Short mmCIF file of C-alpha atoms and ligand atoms in Angstrom, two decimals:
data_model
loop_
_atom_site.label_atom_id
_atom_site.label_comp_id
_atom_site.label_asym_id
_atom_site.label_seq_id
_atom_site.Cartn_x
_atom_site.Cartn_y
_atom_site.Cartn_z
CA UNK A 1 59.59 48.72 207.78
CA UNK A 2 56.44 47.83 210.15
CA UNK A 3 56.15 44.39 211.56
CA UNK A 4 52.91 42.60 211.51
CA UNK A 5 52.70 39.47 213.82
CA UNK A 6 50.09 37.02 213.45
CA UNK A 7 49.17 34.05 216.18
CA UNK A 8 47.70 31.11 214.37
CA UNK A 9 46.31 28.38 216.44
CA UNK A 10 46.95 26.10 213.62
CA UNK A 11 49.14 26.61 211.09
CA UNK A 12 49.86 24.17 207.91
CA UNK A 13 53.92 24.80 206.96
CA UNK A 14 53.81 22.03 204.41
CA UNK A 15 53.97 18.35 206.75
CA UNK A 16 51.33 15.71 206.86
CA UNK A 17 50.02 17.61 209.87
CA UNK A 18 48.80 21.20 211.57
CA UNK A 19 51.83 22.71 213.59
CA UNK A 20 50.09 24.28 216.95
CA UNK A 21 50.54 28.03 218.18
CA UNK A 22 52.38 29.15 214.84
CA UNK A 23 54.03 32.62 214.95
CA UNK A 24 54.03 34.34 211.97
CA UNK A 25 56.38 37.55 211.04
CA UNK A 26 54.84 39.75 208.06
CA UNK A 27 57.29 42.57 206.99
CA UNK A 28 56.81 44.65 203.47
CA UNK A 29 54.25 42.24 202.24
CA UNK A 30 56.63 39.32 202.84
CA UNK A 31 56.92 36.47 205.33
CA UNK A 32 59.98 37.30 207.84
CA UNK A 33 59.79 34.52 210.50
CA UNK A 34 57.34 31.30 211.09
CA UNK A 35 57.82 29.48 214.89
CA UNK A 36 55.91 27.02 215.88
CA UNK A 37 55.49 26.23 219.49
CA UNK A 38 55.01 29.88 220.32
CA UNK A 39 52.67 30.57 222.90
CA UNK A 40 50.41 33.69 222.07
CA UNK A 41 52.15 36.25 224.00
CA UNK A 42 55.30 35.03 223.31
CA UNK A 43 57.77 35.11 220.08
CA UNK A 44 60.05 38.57 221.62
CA UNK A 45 60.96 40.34 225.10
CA UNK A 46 57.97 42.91 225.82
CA UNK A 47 59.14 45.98 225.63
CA UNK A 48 56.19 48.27 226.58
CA UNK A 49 55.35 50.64 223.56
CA UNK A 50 57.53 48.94 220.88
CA UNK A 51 56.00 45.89 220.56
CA UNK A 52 53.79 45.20 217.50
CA UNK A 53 50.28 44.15 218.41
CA UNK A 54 49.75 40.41 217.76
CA UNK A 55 47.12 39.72 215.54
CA UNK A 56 45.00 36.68 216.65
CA UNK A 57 44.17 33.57 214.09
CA UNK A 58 42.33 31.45 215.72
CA UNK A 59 41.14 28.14 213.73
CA UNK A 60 43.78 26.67 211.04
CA UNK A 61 45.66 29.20 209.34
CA UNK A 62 46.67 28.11 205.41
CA UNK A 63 48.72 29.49 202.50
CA UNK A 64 46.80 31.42 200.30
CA UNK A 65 44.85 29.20 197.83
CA UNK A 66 44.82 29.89 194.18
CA UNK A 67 42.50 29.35 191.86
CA UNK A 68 44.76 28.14 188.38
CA UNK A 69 41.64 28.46 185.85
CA UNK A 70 38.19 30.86 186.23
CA UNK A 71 36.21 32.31 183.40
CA UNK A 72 35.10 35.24 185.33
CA UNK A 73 31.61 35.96 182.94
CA UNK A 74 30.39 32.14 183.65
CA UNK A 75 29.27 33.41 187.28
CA UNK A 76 26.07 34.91 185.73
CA UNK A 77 25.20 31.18 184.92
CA UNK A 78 25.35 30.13 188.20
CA UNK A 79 22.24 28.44 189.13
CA UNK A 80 20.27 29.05 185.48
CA UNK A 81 21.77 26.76 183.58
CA UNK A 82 22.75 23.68 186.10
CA UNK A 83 19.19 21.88 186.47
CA UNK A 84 17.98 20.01 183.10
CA UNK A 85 18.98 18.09 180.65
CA UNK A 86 22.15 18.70 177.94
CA UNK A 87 25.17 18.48 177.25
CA UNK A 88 28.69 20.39 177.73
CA UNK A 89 28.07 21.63 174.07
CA UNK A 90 24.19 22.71 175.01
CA UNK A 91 25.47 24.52 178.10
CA UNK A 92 28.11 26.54 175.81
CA UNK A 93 25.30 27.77 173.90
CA UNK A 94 23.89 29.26 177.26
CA UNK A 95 27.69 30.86 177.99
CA UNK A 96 27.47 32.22 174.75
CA UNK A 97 24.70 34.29 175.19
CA UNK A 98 26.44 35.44 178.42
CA UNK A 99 29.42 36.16 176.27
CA UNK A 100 27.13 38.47 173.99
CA UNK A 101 26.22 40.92 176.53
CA UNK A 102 29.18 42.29 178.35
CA UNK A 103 30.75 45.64 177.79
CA UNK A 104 34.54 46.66 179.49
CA UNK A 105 32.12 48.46 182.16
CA UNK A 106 29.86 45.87 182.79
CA UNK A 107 32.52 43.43 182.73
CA UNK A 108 34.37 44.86 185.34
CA UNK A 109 31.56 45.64 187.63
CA UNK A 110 31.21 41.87 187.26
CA UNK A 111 34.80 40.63 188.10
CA UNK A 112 35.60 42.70 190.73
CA UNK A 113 32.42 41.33 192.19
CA UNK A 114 33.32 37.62 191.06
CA UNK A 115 37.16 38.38 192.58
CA UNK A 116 35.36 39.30 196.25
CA UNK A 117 33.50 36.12 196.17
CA UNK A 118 37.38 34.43 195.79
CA UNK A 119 38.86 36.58 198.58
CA UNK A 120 36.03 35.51 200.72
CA UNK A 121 36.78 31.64 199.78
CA UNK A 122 40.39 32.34 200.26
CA UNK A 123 41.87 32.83 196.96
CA UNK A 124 44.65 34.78 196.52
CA UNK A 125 45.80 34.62 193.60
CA UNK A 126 43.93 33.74 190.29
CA UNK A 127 44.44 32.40 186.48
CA UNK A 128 41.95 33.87 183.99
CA UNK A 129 41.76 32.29 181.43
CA UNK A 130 40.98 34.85 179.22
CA UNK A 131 39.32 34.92 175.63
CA UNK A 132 36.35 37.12 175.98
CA UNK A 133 38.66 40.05 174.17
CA UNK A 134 36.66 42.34 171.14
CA UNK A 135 33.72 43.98 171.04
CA UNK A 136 30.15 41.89 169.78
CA UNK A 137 30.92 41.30 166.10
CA UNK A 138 34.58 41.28 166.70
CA UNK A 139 35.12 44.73 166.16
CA UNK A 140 38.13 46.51 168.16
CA UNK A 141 37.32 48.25 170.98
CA UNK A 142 39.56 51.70 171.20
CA UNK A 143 41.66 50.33 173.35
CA UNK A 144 42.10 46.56 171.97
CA UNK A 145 43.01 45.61 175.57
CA UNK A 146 39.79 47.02 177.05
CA UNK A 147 38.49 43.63 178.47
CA UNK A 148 41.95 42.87 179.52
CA UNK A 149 42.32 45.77 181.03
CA UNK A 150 38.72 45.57 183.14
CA UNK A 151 40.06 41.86 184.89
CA UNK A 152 43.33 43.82 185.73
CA UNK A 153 41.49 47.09 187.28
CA UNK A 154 39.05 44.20 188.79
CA UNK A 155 41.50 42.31 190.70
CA UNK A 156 43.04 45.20 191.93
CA UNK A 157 40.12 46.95 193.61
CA UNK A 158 38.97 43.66 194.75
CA UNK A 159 42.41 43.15 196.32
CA UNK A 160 43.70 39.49 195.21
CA UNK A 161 46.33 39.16 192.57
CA UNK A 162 45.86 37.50 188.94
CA UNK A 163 47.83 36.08 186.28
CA UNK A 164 45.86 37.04 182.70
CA UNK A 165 45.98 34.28 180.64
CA UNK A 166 45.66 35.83 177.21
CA UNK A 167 43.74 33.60 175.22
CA UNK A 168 44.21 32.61 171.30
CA UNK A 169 41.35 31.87 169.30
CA UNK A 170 41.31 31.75 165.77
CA UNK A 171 38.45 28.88 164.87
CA UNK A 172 35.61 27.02 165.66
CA UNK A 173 36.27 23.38 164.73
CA UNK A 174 39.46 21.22 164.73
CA UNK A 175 38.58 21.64 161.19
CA UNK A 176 39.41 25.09 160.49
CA UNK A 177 35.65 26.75 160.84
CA UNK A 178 35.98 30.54 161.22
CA UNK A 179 34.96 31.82 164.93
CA UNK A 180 30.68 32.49 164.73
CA UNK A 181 28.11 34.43 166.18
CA UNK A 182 29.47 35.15 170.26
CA UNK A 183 32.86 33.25 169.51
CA UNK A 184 33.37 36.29 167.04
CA UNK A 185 34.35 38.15 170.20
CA UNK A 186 37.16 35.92 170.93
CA UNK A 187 39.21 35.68 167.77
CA UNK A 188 41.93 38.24 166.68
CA UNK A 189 42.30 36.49 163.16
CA UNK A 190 45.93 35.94 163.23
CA UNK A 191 48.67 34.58 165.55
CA UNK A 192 50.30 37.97 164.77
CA UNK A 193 47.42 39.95 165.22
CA UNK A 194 47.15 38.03 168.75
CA UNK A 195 50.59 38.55 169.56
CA UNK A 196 50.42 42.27 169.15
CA UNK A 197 47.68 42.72 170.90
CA UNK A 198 49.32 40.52 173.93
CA UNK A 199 52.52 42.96 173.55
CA UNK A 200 50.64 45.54 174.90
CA UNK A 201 49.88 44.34 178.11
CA UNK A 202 51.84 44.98 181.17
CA UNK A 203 52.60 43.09 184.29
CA UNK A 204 51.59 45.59 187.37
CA UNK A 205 52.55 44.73 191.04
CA UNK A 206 49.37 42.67 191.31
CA UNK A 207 49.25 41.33 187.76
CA UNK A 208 51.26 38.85 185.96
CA UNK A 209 50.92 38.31 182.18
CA UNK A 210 50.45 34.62 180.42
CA UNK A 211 49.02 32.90 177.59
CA UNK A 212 46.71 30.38 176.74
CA UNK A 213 45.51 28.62 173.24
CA UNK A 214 41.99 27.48 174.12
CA UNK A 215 42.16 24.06 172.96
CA UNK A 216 42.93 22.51 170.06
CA UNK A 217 39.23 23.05 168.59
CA UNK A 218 40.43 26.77 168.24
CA UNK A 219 43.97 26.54 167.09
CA UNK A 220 45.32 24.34 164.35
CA UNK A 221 48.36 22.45 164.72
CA UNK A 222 50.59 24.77 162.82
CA UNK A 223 49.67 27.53 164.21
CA UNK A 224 50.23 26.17 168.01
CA UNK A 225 53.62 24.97 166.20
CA UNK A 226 54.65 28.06 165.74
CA UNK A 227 53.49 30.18 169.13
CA UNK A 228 56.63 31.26 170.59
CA UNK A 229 55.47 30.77 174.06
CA UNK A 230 58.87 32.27 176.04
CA UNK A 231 59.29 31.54 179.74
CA UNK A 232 55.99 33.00 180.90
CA UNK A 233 52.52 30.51 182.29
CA UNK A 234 51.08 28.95 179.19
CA UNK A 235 47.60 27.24 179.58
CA UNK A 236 45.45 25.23 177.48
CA UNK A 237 41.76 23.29 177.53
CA UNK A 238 43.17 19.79 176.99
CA UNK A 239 40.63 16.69 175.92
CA UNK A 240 37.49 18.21 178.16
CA UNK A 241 35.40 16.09 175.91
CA UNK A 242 35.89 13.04 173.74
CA UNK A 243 34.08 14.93 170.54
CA UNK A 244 37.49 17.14 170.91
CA UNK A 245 39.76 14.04 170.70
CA UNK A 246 37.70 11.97 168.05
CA UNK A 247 37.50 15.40 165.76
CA UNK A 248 41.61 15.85 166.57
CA UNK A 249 42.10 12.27 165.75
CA UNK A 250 40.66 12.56 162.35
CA UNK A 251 42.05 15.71 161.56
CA UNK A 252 45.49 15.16 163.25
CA UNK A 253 45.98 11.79 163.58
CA UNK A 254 46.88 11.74 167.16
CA UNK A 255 45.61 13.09 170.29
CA UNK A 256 45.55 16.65 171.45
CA UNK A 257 47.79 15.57 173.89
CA UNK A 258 50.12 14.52 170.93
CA UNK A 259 49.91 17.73 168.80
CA UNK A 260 50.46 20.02 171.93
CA UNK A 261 53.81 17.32 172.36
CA UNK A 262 54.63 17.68 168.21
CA UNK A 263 54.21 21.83 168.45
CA UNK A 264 56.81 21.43 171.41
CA UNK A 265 54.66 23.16 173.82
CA UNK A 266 54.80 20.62 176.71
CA UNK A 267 57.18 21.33 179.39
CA UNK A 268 57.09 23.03 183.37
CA UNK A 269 56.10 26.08 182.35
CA UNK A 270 52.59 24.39 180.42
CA UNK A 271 49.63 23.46 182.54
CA UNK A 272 46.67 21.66 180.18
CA UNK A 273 43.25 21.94 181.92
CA UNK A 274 40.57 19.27 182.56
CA UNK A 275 42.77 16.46 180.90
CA UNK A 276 39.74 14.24 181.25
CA UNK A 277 40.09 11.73 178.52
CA UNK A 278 43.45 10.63 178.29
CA UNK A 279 45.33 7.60 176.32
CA UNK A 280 48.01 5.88 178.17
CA UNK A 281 50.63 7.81 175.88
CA UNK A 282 49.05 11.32 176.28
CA UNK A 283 49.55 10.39 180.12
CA UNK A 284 53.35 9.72 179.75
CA UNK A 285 54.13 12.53 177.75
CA UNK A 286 52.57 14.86 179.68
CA UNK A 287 54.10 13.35 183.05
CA UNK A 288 57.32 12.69 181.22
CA UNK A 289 57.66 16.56 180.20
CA UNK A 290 57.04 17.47 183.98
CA UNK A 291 53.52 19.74 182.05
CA UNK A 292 51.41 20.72 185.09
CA UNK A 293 47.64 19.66 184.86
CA UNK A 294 44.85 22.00 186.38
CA UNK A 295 41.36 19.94 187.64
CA UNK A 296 37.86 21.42 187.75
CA UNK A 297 36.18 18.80 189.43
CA UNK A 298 32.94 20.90 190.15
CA UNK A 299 32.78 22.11 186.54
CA UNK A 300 33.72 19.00 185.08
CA UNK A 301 31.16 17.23 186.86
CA UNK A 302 28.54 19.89 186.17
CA UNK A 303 29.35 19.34 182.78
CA UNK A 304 29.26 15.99 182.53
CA UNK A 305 32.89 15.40 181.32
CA UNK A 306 33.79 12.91 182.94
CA UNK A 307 36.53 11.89 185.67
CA UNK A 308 40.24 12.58 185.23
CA UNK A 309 43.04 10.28 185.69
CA UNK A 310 44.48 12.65 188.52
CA UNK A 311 46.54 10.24 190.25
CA UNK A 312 47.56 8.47 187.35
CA UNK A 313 48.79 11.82 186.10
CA UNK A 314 50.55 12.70 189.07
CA UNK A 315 52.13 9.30 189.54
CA UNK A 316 53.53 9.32 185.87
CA UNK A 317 55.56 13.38 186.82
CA UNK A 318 52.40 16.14 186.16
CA UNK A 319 52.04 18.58 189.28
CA UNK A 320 48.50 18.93 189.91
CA UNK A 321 46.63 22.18 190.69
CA UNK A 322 42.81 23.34 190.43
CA UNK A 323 40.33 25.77 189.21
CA UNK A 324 36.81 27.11 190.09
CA UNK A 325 36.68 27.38 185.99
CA UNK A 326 33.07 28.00 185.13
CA UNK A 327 32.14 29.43 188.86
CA UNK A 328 29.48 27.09 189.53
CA UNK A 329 30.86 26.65 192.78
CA UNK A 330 33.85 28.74 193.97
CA UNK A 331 35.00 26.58 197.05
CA UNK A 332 38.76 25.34 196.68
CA UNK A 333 38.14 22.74 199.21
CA UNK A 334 35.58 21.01 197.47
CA UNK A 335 37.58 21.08 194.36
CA UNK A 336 40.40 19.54 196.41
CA UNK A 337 38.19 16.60 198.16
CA UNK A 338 36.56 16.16 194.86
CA UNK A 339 40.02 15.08 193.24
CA UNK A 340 40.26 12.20 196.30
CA UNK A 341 36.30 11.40 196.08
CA UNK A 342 36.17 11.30 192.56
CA UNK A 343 39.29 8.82 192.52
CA UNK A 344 37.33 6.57 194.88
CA UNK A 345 33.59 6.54 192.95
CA UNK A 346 36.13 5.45 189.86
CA UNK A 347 38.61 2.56 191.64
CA UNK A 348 36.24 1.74 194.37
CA UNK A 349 39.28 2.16 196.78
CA UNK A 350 40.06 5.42 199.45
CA UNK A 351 43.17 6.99 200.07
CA UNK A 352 44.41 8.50 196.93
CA UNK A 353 45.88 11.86 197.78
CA UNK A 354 46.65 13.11 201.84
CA UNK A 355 44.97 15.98 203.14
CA UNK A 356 48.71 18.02 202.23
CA UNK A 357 49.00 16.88 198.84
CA UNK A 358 45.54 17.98 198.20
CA UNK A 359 46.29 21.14 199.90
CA UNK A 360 49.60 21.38 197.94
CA UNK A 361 47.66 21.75 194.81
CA UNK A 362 45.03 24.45 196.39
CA UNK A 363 48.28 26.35 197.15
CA UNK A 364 52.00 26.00 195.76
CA UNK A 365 51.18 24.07 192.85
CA UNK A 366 48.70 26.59 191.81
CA UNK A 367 50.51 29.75 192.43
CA UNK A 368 53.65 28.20 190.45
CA UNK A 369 51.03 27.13 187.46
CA UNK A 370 50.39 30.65 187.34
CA UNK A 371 53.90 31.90 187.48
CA UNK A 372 53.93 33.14 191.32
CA UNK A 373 57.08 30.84 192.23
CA UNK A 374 56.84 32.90 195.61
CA UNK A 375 53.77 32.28 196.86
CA UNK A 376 52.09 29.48 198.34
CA UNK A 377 53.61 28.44 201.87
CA UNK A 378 53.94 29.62 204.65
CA UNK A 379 57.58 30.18 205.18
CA UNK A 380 59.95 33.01 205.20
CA UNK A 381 60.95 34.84 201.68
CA UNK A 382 57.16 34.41 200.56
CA UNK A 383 54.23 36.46 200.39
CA UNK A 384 52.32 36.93 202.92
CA UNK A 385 49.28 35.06 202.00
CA UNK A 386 47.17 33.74 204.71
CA UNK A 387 44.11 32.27 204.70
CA UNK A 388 43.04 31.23 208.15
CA UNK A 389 39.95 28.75 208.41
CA UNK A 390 37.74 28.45 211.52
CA UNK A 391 37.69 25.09 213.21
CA UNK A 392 34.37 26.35 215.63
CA UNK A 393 31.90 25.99 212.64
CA UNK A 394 28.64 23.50 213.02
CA UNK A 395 30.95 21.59 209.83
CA UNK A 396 34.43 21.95 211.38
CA UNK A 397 34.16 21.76 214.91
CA UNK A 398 35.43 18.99 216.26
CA UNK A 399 37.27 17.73 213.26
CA UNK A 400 41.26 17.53 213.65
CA UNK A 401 42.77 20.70 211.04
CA UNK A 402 44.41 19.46 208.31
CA UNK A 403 41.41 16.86 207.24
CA UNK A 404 38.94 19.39 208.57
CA UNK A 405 40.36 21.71 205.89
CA UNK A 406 39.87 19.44 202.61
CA UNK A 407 37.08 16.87 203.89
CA UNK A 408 34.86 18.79 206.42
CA UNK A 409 35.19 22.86 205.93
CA UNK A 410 33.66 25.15 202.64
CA UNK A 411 34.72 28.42 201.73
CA UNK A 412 32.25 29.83 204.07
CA UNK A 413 34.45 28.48 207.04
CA UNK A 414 37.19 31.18 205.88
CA UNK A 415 37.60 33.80 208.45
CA UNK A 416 40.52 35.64 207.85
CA UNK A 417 42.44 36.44 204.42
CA UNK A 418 46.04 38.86 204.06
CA UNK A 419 47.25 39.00 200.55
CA UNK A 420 50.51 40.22 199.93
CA UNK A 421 50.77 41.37 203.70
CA UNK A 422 47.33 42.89 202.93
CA UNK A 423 44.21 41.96 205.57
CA UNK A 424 41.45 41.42 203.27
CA UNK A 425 38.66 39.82 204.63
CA UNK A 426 38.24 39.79 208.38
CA UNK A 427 35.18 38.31 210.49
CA UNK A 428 34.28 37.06 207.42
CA UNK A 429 33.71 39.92 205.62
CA UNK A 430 35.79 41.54 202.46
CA UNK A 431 36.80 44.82 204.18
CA UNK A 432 36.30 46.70 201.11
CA UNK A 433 33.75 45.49 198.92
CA UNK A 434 29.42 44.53 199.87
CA UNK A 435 29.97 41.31 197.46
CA UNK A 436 26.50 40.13 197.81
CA UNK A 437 25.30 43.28 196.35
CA UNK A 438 28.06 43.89 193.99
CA UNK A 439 27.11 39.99 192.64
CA UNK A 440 23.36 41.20 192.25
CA UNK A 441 23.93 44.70 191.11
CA UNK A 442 26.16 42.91 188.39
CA UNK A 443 23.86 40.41 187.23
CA UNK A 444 25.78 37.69 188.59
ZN1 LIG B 501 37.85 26.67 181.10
#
């Protein structure tokens, strides 16, 4: 079994703080042994010839990051729909038309493209949230997992890992309004028809499988009632906008937090996304049921949702993680300051989350949202996911590591990235893929 050893400067194992001159053991795509207070030639006896050549980190070396919710497609809005005025509803119309174009082919080309911008920003591991499923119409393609299939064989090639979150979508309105025009691509009619289709993926070595209902626009109340969800990552777009709550309100008579609660689909293994505009009570029952909430702050500001109650939610039990959702910017450490900034424009008061905590959601939370329970630290039983940051840039430099991490650095600052044992990006640089021209070439 070959032995990889790393030297990282810096090295965050989980504290408050940056442990210094951090040894790290990689064996069979797993962590074997973390020591701090290793000097760089140090860690074994030499023994001339046997030795494993220690790989240098220099800079602050983190867990990998993962990225709980993405929409791979919205990258080819980046930049063409942001300036102007609108709303979230006006900018879907622009998505849409996104939506309308892509083929399994040119999907992929996209993704994997999309997936080597992530490995470059550090992301290891991602959720897609996936709905974009049938062909323009609706009609089945020959293989009825043929989108699926192209974010699997995207990931792959691009070299993170990804957890497909299968997405139901069965109307357009809390009402009941069939799926139109692009959402026609989204909808398999039925919850059986859905849950066929779903059967028929597999899990690979890279790939985990999960579900999602899109929101509660998309799925009525009995149907989300009667989604047997198993043990698996189930996701869901949870009161984004407060059209979605007054519609569910005079449909339901409660909040979409409340009908998730009443179909019995809260619980560890749910994480809601955006959970912008929350009652008191949809904040207890989500915290009380220990369901995990995912923040987009860049998205959510970009779409003028509004500001989650993040601390609020984590106080009352909900593990926090975060998404690059809509790809507008695909930088987990300005998701993770945004959570503490965004806190502060709201209360008019700092200190909110630490530096860790935020960094706990860019990592373990994350991964464990997505169903990767063994990823996410640094520590010995895990994957080897390490994402090493450089504390020489014109932003870092000078700044102490941990803070320098989530206040001061961008994904740009990521130097190094191993996934699953895996050296990925080096210098820089994905060591496989030219992402800048795969983006264009793409029509990203
Ligand atoms: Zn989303």
């Amino acid at each position: 079994m070959p032995l990889t050893r790393y030297h990282a400067q810096y090295a965050w194992l989980g504290g408050e703080t940056a442990e210094r001159d951090v040894l790290i053991e990689v064996a069979d795509g797993r962590i074997t042994r973390v020591e701090p207070g290793t000097p760089p030639d140090g860690g074994a006896p030499p023994e001339a010839g046997r030795q494993p050549e220690t790989v240098p980190l220099p800079g602050l070396t983190l867990p990998g990051l993962a990225n709980a919710h993405s929409h791979a497609f919205h990258r080819a809005l980046r930049g063409r729909t942001q300036s102007g005025r609108g709303t979230f509803w006006t900018w879907r119309e622009q998505m849409y038309a996104v939506a309308s174009a892509l083929t399994p082919e040119s999907y992929y080309d996209l993704a994997r493209a999309v997936y080597g911008e992530m490995l470059l920003a550090g992301i290891t591991a991602v959720g897609e949230f996936h709905y974009l499923h049938h062909a323009p119409g609706g009609a089945r393609y020959a293989d009825p997992n043929a989108m699926g299939h192209a974010l699997l064989a995207a990931t792959r090639d691009a070299g993170l890992r990804i957890t497909l979150l299968d997405t139901l979508y069965l109307t357009s309105t809390v009402d009941g309004a069939p799926p139109t025009g692009a959402q026609r691509r989204f909808g398999d009619g039925s919850l059986d028809a859905w849950v066929g289709r779903v059967d028929a993926l597999k899990p690979e070595a890279h790939a985990l499988i999960g579900t999602a209902a899109h929101s509660v626009r998309a799925v009525p109340a009995e149907v989300l009632g009667a989604m047997a969800i198993g043990a698996g990552p189930f996701h869901l777009h949870l009161s984004e906008q407060r059209a979605e709550n007054e519609a569910c309100r005079a449909r339901y008579g409660g909040s979409p937090t409340e009908v998730l609660h009443e179909a019995g689909l809260l619980g560890g293994q749910t994480t809601v996304v955006h959970a912008t505009h929350l009652s008191d009570m949809d904040r207890a029952l989500l915290g009380d049921t220990g369901t995990g909430v995912c923040f987009c702050p860049t998205t959510e500001r970009e779409l003028a949702d509004g500001i989650g109650p993040a601390a609020d939610l984590v106080t009352a039990g909900s593990p926090l993680c975060l998404g690059s959702d809509s790809q507008a910017v695909i930088d987990l450490f300005e998701e993770a300051r945004a959570v503490e900034l965004n806190e502060r424009l709201r209360t008019e008061h700092r200190g909110h989350f630490t530096a860790a905590e935020l960094l706990g959601a860019a990592t373990v939370a994350g991964h464990r949202a997505l169903g990767w329970t063994d990823a996410g630290r640094i520590a010995p039983g895990f994957r080897a996911d390490l994402v090493t940051v450089t504390l020489d840039s014109v932003r870092t430099v000078g700044a102490q590591p941990l803070p320098a991490a989530v206040f001061a650095a961008t994904a740009t600052d990521v130097t190094h990235v191993v996934v699953d044992g895996v050296a990925t990006v080096t210098d820089g640089q994905h060591r496989s893929l030219d992402v800048v021209r795969e983006l264009r070439e793409a029509g990203a």
